[in-house]
Short mmCIF file of C-alpha atoms in Angstrom, two decimals:
data_model
loop_
_atom_site.label_atom_id
_atom_site.label_comp_id
_atom_site.label_asym_id
_atom_site.label_seq_id
_atom_site.Cartn_x
_atom_site.Cartn_y
_atom_site.Cartn_z
CA UNK A 60 18.28 -6.53 -7.14
CA UNK A 61 15.59 -6.24 -4.48
CA UNK A 62 12.09 -4.81 -4.76
CA UNK A 63 11.95 -1.35 -3.15
CA UNK A 64 8.43 -2.09 -1.88
CA UNK A 65 8.76 -5.51 -0.25
CA UNK A 66 12.42 -6.52 -0.53
CA UNK A 67 11.66 -9.52 -2.77
CA UNK A 68 13.87 -10.70 -5.61
CA UNK A 69 13.25 -9.26 -9.04
CA UNK A 70 13.33 -10.72 -12.52
CA UNK A 71 15.01 -8.08 -14.71
CA UNK A 72 14.09 -7.50 -18.35
CA UNK A 73 15.21 -5.15 -21.12
CA UNK A 74 12.25 -3.06 -22.26
CA UNK A 75 11.47 -3.61 -25.97
CA UNK A 76 11.92 -0.39 -27.93
CA UNK A 77 8.34 -0.60 -29.21
CA UNK A 78 7.06 -0.44 -25.62
CA UNK A 79 9.45 2.12 -24.13
CA UNK A 80 6.60 4.60 -23.62
CA UNK A 81 5.19 2.19 -21.02
CA UNK A 82 8.42 1.70 -19.08
CA UNK A 83 8.38 3.22 -15.59
CA UNK A 84 10.36 6.47 -15.56
CA UNK A 85 11.50 5.77 -19.13
CA UNK A 86 13.82 3.04 -17.88
CA UNK A 87 15.60 0.77 -20.36
CA UNK A 88 15.31 -2.15 -17.93
CA UNK A 89 12.59 -3.13 -15.49
CA UNK A 90 12.40 -5.40 -12.49
CA UNK A 91 9.30 -7.50 -11.78
CA UNK A 92 9.12 -8.50 -8.12
CA UNK A 93 8.59 -12.22 -7.61
CA UNK A 94 6.74 -11.62 -4.33
CA UNK A 95 4.45 -8.60 -4.86
CA UNK A 96 4.42 -8.32 -8.71
CA UNK A 97 5.25 -4.63 -8.71
CA UNK A 98 7.33 -3.34 -11.62
CA UNK A 99 10.09 -0.80 -11.10
CA UNK A 100 12.93 0.71 -13.11
CA UNK A 101 15.99 -1.44 -12.60
CA UNK A 102 19.71 -1.29 -13.13
CA UNK A 103 20.10 -4.91 -12.10
CA UNK A 104 21.56 -7.69 -14.20
CA UNK A 105 19.17 -9.05 -16.84
CA UNK A 106 17.52 -12.38 -16.15
CA UNK A 107 18.98 -14.57 -18.90
CA UNK A 108 19.55 -18.15 -19.85
CA UNK A 109 16.39 -19.57 -18.32
CA UNK A 110 17.68 -19.18 -14.77
CA UNK A 111 16.71 -16.76 -12.05
CA UNK A 112 13.47 -15.49 -10.62
CA UNK A 113 10.34 -16.38 -12.61
CA UNK A 114 12.38 -18.12 -15.34
CA UNK A 115 9.85 -20.96 -15.39
CA UNK A 116 6.99 -18.49 -15.96
CA UNK A 117 8.36 -15.68 -18.13
CA UNK A 118 10.88 -16.19 -20.94
CA UNK A 119 13.91 -13.90 -21.05
CA UNK A 120 12.81 -12.45 -24.37
CA UNK A 121 11.07 -9.34 -25.65
CA UNK A 122 7.77 -11.19 -25.23
CA UNK A 123 8.60 -11.95 -21.61
CA UNK A 124 9.54 -8.32 -21.03
CA UNK A 125 6.23 -7.20 -22.55
CA UNK A 126 4.33 -9.59 -20.29
CA UNK A 127 6.26 -8.26 -17.27
CA UNK A 128 5.36 -4.69 -18.24
CA UNK A 129 1.72 -5.75 -18.60
CA UNK A 130 1.71 -7.25 -15.10
CA UNK A 131 2.90 -3.90 -13.76
CA UNK A 132 -0.27 -2.24 -15.03
CA UNK A 133 -2.77 -4.79 -13.71
CA UNK A 134 -3.43 -2.97 -10.45
CA UNK A 135 -5.83 -0.68 -12.35
CA UNK A 136 -7.50 -1.96 -15.51
CA UNK A 137 -9.56 1.20 -15.92
CA UNK A 138 -6.58 3.55 -15.90
CA UNK A 139 -4.14 1.30 -17.72
CA UNK A 140 -6.24 -0.49 -20.33
CA UNK A 141 -4.35 0.86 -23.35
CA UNK A 142 -0.95 -0.07 -21.89
CA UNK A 143 -2.21 -3.52 -20.86
CA UNK A 144 -3.60 -4.27 -24.32
CA UNK A 145 -0.47 -2.99 -26.12
CA UNK A 146 1.88 -4.98 -23.88
CA UNK A 147 -0.26 -8.13 -24.03
CA UNK A 148 -0.55 -8.00 -27.82
CA UNK A 149 3.20 -7.45 -28.16
CA UNK A 150 3.89 -10.39 -25.86
CA UNK A 151 1.52 -12.62 -27.84
CA UNK A 152 3.11 -11.60 -31.16
CA UNK A 153 6.45 -12.61 -29.66
CA UNK A 154 5.31 -16.06 -28.59
CA UNK A 155 4.19 -15.54 -24.99
CA UNK A 156 0.79 -16.83 -23.87
CA UNK A 157 -0.21 -14.08 -21.43
CA UNK A 158 -3.11 -16.12 -20.07
CA UNK A 159 -0.75 -18.96 -19.19
CA UNK A 160 1.65 -16.47 -17.58
CA UNK A 161 -1.14 -15.05 -15.41
CA UNK A 162 -2.35 -18.51 -14.46
CA UNK A 163 1.15 -19.50 -13.37
CA UNK A 164 1.69 -16.24 -11.49
CA UNK A 165 -1.61 -16.72 -9.67
CA UNK A 166 -0.42 -20.07 -8.34
CA UNK A 167 3.20 -19.24 -7.58
CA UNK A 168 3.52 -15.65 -6.33
CA UNK A 169 3.19 -15.47 -2.54
CA UNK A 170 1.95 -11.92 -1.94
CA UNK A 171 0.81 -10.07 -5.08
CA UNK A 172 -0.39 -6.49 -4.56
CA UNK A 173 -3.52 -7.26 -6.62
CA UNK A 174 -5.79 -10.29 -7.05
CA UNK A 175 -4.16 -12.05 -10.01
CA UNK A 176 -7.05 -14.47 -10.57
CA UNK A 177 -9.62 -11.69 -10.60
CA UNK A 178 -7.59 -9.56 -12.98
CA UNK A 179 -7.04 -12.55 -15.24
CA UNK A 180 -10.80 -13.12 -15.46
CA UNK A 181 -11.37 -9.45 -16.23
CA UNK A 182 -8.65 -9.42 -18.89
CA UNK A 183 -10.26 -12.31 -20.73
CA UNK A 184 -13.13 -9.95 -21.57
CA UNK A 185 -11.01 -7.58 -23.63
CA UNK A 186 -7.93 -9.50 -24.74
#
């Protein structure tokens, strides 16, 4: 599946039921673009088995899906704070270190639509 914004590959995750209110357009699956870090509804094949885009950064688990959802909200901390906190806490409860994920994304994603390092610093204040 390709990102509708930039054409990049997407890592596809099943949205955890507990976070379905945060899924774009109520989608059951989401795609996180490996180039621009935008999140979109997806009908693509799930990223599974530790292979595929971002497999070395995000696990193919509910925690990984929660972290992917969180990344989709990072373009506006002020508007999306509740969603960011809920997704980050869910990811952490499911074994994902969101700070490590953001650090790795900052150093591996070629053209994010927001400043990952800056957002990471800002998130540290309220996570």
